[in-house]
Short mmCIF file of C-alpha atoms and ligand atoms in Angstrom, two decimals:
data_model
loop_
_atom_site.label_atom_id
_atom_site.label_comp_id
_atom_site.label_asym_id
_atom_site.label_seq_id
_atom_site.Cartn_x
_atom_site.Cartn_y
_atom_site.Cartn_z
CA UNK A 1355 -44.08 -6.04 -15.47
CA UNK A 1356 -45.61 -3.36 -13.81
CA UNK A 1357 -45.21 -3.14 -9.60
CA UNK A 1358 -45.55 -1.46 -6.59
CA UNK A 1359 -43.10 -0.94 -3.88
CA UNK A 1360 -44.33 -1.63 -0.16
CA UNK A 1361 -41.54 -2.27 2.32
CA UNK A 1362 -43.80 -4.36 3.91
CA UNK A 1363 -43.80 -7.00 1.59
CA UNK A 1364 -40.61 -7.34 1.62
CA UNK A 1365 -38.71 -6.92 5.09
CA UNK A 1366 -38.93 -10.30 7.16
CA UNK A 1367 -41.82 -10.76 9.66
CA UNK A 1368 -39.22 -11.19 12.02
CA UNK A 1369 -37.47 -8.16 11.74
CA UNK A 1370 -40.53 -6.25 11.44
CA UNK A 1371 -41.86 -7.41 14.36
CA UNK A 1372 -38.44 -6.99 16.25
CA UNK A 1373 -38.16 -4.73 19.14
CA UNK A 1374 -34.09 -3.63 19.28
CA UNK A 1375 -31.84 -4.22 22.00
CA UNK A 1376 -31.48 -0.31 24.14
CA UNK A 1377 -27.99 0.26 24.83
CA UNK A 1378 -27.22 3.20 27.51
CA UNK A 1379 -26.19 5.52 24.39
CA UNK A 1380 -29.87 4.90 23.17
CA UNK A 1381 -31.16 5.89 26.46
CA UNK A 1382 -28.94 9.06 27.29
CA UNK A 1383 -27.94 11.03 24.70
CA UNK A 1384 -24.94 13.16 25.98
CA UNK A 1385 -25.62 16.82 24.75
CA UNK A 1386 -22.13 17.34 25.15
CA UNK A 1387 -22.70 19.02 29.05
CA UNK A 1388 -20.52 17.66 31.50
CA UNK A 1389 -22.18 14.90 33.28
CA UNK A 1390 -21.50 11.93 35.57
CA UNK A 1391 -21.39 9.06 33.46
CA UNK A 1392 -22.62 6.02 35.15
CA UNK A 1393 -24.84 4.09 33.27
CA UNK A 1394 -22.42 1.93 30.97
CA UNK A 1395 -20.12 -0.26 33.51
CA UNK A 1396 -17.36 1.69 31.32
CA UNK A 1397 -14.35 2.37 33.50
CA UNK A 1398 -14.35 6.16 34.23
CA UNK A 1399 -10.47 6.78 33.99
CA UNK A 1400 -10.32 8.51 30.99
CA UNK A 1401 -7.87 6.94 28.36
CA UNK A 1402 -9.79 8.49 25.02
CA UNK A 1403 -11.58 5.36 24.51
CA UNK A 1404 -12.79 4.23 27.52
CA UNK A 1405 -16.88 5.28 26.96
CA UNK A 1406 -18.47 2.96 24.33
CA UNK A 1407 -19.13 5.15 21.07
CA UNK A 1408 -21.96 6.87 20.11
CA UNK A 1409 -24.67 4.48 18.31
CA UNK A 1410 -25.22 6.40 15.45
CA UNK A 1411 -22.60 7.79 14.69
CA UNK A 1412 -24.26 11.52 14.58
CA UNK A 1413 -21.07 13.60 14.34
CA UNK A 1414 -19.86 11.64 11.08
CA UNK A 1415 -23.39 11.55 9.50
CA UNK A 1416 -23.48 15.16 10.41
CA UNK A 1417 -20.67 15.92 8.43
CA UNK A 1418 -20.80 13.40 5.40
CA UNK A 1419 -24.45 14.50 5.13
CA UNK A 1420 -23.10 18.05 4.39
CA UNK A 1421 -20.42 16.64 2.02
CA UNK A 1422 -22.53 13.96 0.21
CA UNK A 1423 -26.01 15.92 0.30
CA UNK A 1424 -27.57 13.22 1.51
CA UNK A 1425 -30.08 13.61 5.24
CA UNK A 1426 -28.63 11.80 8.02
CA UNK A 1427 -31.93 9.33 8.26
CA UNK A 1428 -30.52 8.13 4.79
CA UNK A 1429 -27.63 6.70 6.54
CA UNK A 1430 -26.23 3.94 7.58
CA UNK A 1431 -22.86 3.43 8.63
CA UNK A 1432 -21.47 -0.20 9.36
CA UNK A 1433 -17.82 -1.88 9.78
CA UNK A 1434 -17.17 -1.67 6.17
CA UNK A 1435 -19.56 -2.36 3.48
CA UNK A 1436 -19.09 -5.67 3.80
CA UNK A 1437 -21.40 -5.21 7.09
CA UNK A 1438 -23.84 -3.11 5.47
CA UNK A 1439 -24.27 -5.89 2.99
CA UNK A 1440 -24.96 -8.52 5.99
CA UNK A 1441 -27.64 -6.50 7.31
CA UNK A 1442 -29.00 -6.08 4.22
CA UNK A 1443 -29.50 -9.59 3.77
CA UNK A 1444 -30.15 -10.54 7.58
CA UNK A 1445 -33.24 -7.48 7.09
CA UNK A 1446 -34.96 -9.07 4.01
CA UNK A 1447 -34.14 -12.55 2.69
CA UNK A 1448 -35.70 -15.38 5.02
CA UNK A 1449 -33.21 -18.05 5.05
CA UNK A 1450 -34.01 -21.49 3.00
CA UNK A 1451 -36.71 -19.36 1.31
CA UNK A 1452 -36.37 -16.15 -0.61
CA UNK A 1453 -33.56 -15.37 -3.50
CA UNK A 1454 -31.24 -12.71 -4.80
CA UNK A 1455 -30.11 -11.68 -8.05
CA UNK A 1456 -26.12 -11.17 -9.04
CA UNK A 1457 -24.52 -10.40 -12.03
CA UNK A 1458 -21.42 -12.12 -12.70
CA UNK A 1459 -18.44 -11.40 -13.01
CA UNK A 1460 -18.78 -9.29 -9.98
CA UNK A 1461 -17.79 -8.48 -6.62
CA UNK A 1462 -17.14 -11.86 -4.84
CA UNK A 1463 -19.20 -10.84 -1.34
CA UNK A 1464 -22.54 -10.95 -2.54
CA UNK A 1465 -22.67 -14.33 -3.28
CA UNK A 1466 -20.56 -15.41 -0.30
CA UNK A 1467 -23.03 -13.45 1.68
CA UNK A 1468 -25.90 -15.50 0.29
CA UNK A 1469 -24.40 -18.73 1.47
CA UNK A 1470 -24.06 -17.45 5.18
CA UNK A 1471 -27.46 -16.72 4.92
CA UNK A 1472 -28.90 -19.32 3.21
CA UNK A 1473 -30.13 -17.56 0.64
CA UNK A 1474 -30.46 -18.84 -3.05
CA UNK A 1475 -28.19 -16.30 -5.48
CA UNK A 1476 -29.66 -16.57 -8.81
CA UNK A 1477 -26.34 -15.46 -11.58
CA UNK A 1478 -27.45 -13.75 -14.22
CA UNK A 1479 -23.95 -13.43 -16.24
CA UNK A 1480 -23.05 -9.74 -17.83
CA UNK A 1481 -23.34 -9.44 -21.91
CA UNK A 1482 -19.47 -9.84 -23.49
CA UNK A 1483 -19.50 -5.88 -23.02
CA UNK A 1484 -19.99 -6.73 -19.40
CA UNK A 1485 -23.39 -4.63 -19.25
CA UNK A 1486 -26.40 -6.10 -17.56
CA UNK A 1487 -28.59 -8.53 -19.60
CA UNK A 1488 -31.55 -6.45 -18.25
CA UNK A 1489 -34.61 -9.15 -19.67
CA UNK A 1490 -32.66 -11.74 -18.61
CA UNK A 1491 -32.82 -9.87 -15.04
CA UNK A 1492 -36.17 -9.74 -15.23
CA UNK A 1493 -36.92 -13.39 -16.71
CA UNK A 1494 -35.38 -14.66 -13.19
CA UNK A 1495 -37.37 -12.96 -10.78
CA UNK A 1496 -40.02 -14.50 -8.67
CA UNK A 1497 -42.37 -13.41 -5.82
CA UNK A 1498 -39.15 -14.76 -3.41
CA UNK A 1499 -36.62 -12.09 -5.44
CA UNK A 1500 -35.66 -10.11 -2.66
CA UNK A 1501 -32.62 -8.39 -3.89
CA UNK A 1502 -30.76 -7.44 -7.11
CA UNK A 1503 -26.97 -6.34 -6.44
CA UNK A 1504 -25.60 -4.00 -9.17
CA UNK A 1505 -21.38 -3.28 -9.38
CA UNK A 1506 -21.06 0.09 -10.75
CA UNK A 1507 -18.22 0.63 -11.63
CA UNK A 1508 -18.00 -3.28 -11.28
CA UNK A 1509 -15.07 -4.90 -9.90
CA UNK A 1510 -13.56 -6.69 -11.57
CA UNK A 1511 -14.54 -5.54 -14.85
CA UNK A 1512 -13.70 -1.77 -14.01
CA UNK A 1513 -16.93 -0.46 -16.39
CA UNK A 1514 -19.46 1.66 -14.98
CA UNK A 1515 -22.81 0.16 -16.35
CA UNK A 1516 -25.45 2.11 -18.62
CA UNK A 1517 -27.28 4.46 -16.30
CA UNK A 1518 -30.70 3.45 -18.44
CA UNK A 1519 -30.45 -0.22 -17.14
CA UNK A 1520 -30.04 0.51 -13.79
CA UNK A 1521 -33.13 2.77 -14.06
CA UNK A 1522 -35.18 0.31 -15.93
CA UNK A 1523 -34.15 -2.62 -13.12
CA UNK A 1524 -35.12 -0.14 -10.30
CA UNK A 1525 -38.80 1.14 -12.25
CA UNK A 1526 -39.46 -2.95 -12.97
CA UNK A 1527 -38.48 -4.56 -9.94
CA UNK A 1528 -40.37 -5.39 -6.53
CA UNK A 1529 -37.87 -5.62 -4.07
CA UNK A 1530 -34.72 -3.28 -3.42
CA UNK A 1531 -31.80 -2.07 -6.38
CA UNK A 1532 -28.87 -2.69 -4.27
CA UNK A 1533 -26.22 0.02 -6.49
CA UNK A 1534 -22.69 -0.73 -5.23
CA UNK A 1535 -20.71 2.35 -5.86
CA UNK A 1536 -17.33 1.54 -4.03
CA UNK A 1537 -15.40 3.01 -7.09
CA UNK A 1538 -17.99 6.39 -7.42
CA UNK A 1539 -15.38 8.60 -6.68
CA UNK A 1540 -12.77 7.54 -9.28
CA UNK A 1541 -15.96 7.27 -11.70
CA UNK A 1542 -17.11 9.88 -14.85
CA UNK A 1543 -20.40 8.75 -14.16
CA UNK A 1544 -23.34 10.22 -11.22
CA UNK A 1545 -23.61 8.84 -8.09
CA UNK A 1546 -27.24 7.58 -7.21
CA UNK A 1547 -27.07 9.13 -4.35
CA UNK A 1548 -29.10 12.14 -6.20
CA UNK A 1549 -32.39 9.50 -6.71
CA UNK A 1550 -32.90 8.10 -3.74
CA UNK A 1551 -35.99 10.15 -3.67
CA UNK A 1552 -37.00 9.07 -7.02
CA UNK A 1553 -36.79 5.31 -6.26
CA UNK A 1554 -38.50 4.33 -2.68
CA UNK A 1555 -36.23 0.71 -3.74
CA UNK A 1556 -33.12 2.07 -4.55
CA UNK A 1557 -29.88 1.42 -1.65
CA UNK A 1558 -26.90 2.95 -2.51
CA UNK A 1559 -23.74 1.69 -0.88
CA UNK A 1560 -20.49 3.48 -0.52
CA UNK A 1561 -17.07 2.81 1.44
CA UNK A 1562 -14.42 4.38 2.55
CA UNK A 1563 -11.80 1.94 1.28
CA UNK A 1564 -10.88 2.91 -1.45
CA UNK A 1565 -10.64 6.68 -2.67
CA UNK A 1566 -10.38 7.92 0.48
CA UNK A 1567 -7.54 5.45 1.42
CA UNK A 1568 -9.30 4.31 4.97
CA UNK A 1569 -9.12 0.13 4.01
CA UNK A 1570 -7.67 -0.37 7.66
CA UNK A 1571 -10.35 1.38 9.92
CA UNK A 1572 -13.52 -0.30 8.12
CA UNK A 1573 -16.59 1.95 7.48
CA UNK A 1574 -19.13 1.37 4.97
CA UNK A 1575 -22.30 3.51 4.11
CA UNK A 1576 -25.66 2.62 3.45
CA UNK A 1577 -27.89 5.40 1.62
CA UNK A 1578 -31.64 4.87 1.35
CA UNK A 1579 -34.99 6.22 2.10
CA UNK A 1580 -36.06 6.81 6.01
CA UNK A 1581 -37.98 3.66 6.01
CA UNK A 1582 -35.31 1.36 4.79
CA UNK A 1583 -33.09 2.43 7.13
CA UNK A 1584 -34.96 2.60 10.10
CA UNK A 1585 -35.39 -1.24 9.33
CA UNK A 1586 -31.14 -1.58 9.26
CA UNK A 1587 -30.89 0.50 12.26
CA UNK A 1588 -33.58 -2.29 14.02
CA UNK A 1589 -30.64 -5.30 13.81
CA UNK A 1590 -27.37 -2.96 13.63
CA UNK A 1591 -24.93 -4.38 16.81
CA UNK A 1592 -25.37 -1.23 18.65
CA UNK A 1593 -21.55 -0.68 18.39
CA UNK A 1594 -20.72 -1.72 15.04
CA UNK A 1595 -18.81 1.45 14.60
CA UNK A 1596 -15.90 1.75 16.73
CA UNK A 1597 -14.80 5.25 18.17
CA UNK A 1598 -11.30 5.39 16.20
CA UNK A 1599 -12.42 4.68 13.43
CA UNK A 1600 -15.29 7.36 13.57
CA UNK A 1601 -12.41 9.62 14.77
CA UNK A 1602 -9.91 9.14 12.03
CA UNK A 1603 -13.16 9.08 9.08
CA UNK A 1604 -14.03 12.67 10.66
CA UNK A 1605 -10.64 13.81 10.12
CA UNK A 1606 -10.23 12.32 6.67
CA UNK A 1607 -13.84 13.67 5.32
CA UNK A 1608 -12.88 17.22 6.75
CA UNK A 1609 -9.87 17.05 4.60
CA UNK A 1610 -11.63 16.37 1.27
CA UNK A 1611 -8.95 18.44 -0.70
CA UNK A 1612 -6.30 15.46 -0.01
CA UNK A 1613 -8.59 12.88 -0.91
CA UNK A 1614 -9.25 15.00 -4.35
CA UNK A 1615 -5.96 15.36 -4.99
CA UNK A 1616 -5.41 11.78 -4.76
CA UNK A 1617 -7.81 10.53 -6.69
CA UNK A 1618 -6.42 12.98 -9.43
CA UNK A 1619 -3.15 11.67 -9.33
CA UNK A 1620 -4.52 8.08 -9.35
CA UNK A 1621 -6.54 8.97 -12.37
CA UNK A 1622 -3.58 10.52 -14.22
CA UNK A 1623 -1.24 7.24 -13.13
CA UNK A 1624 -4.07 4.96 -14.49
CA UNK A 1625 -3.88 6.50 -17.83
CA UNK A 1626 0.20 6.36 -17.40
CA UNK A 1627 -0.64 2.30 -17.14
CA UNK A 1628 -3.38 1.96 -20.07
CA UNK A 1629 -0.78 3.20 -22.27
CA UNK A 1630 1.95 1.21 -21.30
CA UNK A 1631 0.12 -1.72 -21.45
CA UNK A 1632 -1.26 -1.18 -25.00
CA UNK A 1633 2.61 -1.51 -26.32
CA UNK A 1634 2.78 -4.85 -24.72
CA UNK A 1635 2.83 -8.09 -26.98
CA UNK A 1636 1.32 -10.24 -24.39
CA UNK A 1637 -1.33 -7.87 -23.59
CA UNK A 1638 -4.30 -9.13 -25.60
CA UNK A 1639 -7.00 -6.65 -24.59
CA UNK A 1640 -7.21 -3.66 -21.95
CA UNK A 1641 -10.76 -3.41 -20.60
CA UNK A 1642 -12.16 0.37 -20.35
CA UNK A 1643 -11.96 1.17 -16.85
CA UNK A 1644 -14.14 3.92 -14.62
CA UNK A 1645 -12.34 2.68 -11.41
CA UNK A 1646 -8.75 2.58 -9.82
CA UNK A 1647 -7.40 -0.54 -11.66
CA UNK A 1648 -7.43 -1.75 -15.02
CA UNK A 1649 -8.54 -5.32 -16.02
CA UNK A 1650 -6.52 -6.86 -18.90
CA UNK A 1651 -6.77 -9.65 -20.52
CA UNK A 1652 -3.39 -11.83 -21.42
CA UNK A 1653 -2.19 -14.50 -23.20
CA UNK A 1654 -1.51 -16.60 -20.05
CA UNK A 1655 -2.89 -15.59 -16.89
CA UNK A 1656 -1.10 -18.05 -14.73
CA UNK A 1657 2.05 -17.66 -16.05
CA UNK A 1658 2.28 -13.67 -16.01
CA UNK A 1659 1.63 -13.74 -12.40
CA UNK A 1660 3.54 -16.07 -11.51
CA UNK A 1661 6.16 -13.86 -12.98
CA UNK A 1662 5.02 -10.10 -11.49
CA UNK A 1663 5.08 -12.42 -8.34
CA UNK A 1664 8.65 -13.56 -8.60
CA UNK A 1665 9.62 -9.54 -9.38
CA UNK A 1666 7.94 -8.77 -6.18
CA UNK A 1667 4.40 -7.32 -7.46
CA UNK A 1668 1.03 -8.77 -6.53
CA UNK A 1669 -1.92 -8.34 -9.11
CA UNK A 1670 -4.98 -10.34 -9.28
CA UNK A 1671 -5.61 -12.93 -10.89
CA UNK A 1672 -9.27 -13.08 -11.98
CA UNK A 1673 -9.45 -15.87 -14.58
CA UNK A 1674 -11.78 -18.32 -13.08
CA UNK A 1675 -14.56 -15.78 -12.93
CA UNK A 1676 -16.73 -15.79 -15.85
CA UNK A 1677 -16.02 -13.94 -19.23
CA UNK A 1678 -12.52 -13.57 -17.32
CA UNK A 1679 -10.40 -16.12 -18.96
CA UNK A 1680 -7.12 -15.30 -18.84
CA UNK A 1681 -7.39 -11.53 -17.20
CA UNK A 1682 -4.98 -9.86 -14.26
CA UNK A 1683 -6.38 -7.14 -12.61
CA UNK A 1684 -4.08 -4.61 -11.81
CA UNK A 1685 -4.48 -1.73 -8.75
CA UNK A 1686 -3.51 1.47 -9.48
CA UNK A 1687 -0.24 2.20 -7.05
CA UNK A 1688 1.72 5.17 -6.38
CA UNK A 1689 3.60 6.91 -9.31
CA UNK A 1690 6.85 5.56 -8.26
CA UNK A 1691 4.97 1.52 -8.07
CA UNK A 1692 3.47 2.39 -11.20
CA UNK A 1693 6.79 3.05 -12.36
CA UNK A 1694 8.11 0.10 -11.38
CA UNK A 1695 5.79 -2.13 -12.32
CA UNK A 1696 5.79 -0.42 -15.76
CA UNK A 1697 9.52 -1.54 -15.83
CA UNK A 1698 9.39 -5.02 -14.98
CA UNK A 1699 6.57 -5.65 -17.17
CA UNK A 1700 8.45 -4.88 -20.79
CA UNK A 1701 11.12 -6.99 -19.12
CA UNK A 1702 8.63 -10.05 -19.04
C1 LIG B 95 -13.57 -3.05 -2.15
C2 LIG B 95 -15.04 -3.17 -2.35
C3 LIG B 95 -15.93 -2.92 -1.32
C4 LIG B 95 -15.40 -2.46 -0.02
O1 LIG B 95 -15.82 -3.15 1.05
P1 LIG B 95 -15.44 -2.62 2.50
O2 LIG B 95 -16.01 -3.70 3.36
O3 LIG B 95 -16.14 -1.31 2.69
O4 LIG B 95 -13.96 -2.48 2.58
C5 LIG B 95 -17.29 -3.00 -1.56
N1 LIG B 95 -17.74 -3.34 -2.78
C6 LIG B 95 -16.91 -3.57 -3.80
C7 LIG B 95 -17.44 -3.87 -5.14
C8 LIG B 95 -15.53 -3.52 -3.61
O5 LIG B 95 -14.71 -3.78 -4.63
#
């Protein structure tokens, strides 16, 4: 299958032919001079967040475009990448009409996303090695394949997938590579950040959830070329991106170092964990993991967390998912919870 890639045939008529909502921010741009501001209906006593925030976000893109090397029209940010993922849909799957692809077992959004927006998600399971059955990729699409979410690393399976299928997927197929790289930063393996100029299809999204330790403010990135994300920007609420949390991601970015150091010392526990599980008799297999938890399979799923559960520990339990039969997923935690759970789990 040979293609071309035209944006055009792909983004929906309605979007394209959308003209976007102009909020005051879009309007004015403050240049950071001291001016009246009355052209919000904000209240003017100043409390820190009384003016709305800025629309796009241009002080955080600023700065994550220097960290990331990535231009600041290859940006999106949204209220976690569960957002980014909505607009992704909402931009280029007509409802009751076109499909997506996604490659179970994976992360559980995508396909929840397709039902909100009525969009058919076409499974393609993972091989037993949990890599992507590439042909049998291809062997779904249609002319109504709008999408193809890849999970790399993929949670739950903690793998990062072969960097040759992604490639092939994003050379064979019409319609956008969506490359989900919440784990990148606890990963051996290059980000695609690096190729978005190679593939006009590729989206990369990122999140600052997990390395970075920002779960509670919600901010999700969307990398991809100008065009792509000009469409985004078109049906973005114009505030999706509240001003606290683009204060507290500025101060966590500018303080790389810590997040570094962090993800070191989650490595190094993870490793700690992977060995202590491999001396366990009811530990039947410990998947290779690329990520910041470890999927293992066990002899009885239910049963062993029922047990963590009763010693105070919460895992996940991940055995209805395909290929997942009888596997707990277990989070990384701080030495001291990696400690403990270490304990109570030869006490099982
Ligand atoms: C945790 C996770 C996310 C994060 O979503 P946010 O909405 O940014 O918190 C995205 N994708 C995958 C695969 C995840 O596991």
């Amino acid at each position: 299958m040979t293609k071309t890639f035209n944006i055009n045939n792909i983004v929906r008529k309605s979007v394209a032919a959308l003209k976007p909502y102009s909020s005051a921010r879009d309007e004015y741009v403050s240049d950071g001079s001291t001016m009246i501001f009355l052209d919000a209906n904000e209240n003017p006593f100043d409390n820190g967040v009384n003016r709305y925030p800025d629309p796009y976000q241009r002080s955080l893109k600023a700065l994550l475009a220097k960290q990331k090397g990535a231009s600041e029209e290859n940006m999106l940010l949204g209220n976690g990448s569960d957002e980014v993922l909505d607009l992704i849909y909402r931009a280029f799957c007509e409802p009751n009409q076109d499909n997506v692809i996604t490659l179970p077992p994976t992360y559980g959004m995508y396909k929840v996303l397709a039902g909100i927006n009525a969009v058919e998600n076409r499974e393609v399971l993972l091989t037993t090695d949990f890599e992507p059955d590439v042909p049998a990729i291809l062997d779904k699409v249609d002319k109504q394949t709008k999408l193809i979410f890849i999970c790399s690393p993929n949670n739950p399976t903690g793998n990062s997938f072969k960097r040759e299928s992604m490639e092939k997927l994003l050379e064979s197929f019409h319609g956008l590579v969506v490359i989900d790289e919440a784990y990148i930063d606890f990963s051996k393996q290059e980000s695609f950040l690096s190729s978005l100029k190679k593939y006009p299809n590729l989206v990369v999204t990122q999140t600052l959830s997990k390395a970075y330790g920002l779960a509670g403010i919600r901010l999700g990135i969307c990398y991809a070329s100008e065009e792509i994300i000009s469409i985004l920007n078109k049906i973005k609420p114009p505030y999706n991106v509240n001003q606290l949390t683009q204060q507290k991601a500025l101060q966590r970015i500018l303080n790389e170092d810590a997040v570094q150091q962090e993800v070191v010392q989650i490595l190094e526990e993870r490793y700690n964990l992977e060995q202590a599980l491999q001396n366990l008799d009811f530990v039947e297999k410990i998947y290779p993991s690329d990520a910041n938890f470890v999927l293992t399979k066990v002899d009885n799923a239910d049963k062993r967390y029922h047990q963590l559960l009763e010693k105070q520990v919460v895992v996940r339990n991940r055995s209805t998912q395909p290929l997942c039969e009888n596997t707990l997923r277990f989070t990384v935690g701080t030495p001291a919870e990696n400690k403990a759970l270490i304990a109570i789990l030869k006490q099982l």
